[in-house]
Coordinates of C-alpha atoms in Angstrom, one line a residue:
M1 CA 9.1 -1.7 -21.0
S2 CA 9.0 1.8 -19.6
T3 CA 12.1 3.6 -18.3
V4 CA 12.6 4.6 -14.7
S5 CA 12.0 8.3 -15.5
D6 CA 8.4 7.5 -16.6
P7 CA 5.5 7.2 -14.2
V8 CA 3.7 3.8 -14.4
K9 CA -0.1 3.6 -14.6
L10 CA -1.5 0.5 -12.9
V11 CA -5.0 -0.9 -12.0
C12 CA -5.7 -2.1 -8.4
T13 CA -6.3 -5.9 -8.3
N14 CA -8.7 -5.6 -5.4
P15 CA -12.0 -6.8 -6.8
E16 CA -13.9 -4.2 -4.7
C17 CA -11.7 -1.3 -5.8
R18 CA -10.4 -1.6 -9.4
K19 CA -9.2 2.0 -9.4
D20 CA -6.3 3.3 -11.6
F21 CA -3.3 4.5 -9.7
I22 CA 0.1 5.9 -10.7
V23 CA 3.5 4.8 -9.4
I24 CA 5.8 7.8 -9.7
A25 CA 9.3 7.5 -11.2
Q26 CA 11.1 7.7 -7.8
E27 CA 8.8 5.0 -6.3
A28 CA 9.4 2.8 -9.4
A29 CA 13.2 3.3 -9.0
F30 CA 13.0 2.3 -5.3
Y31 CA 11.2 -0.9 -6.2
E32 CA 13.7 -1.7 -8.9
Q33 CA 16.6 -1.0 -6.6
K34 CA 15.3 -3.3 -3.9
K35 CA 14.3 -5.9 -6.6
L36 CA 10.7 -5.8 -5.6
P37 CA 7.7 -6.1 -7.9
L38 CA 5.5 -3.1 -8.5
P39 CA 2.5 -2.9 -6.1
D40 CA -0.8 -4.7 -7.1
H41 CA -3.0 -2.6 -4.9
C42 CA -3.7 1.1 -4.8
P43 CA -2.3 3.2 -1.9
N44 CA -5.7 3.2 -0.2
C45 CA -6.1 -0.6 -0.3
R46 CA -2.5 -1.0 0.9
H47 CA -3.1 1.3 3.8
R48 CA -6.4 -0.6 4.6
Q49 CA -4.4 -3.9 4.7
R50 CA -1.7 -2.4 7.0
M51 CA -4.3 -1.1 9.4
A52 CA -6.1 -4.5 9.4
L53 CA -2.9 -6.1 10.6
R54 CA -2.4 -3.7 13.5
S55 CA -3.6 -4.8 16.9
E56 CA -6.1 -2.5 18.5
R57 CA -5.5 -0.9 21.9
Q58 CA -7.7 -2.2 24.6
L59 CA -8.6 -0.1 27.6
Y60 CA -9.6 -1.8 30.8
K61 CA -11.7 -0.3 33.6
R62 CA -9.9 -0.6 36.9
T63 CA -10.5 0.8 40.4
C64 CA -7.9 3.3 41.6

């Protein structure tokens, strides 16, 4: 097991991506402090997932 001062190298579990990514020491310490597991997806895939959950703004045409 690596210590908190070492960066952790992981592989994205998204079958379309499969890229290597690094979790820096400060981020690993944050996850450990909050008792959360390390992320399974790379930052780009996580951002894509967050944006998919957002509701789009809709503009409506109205007469003034």
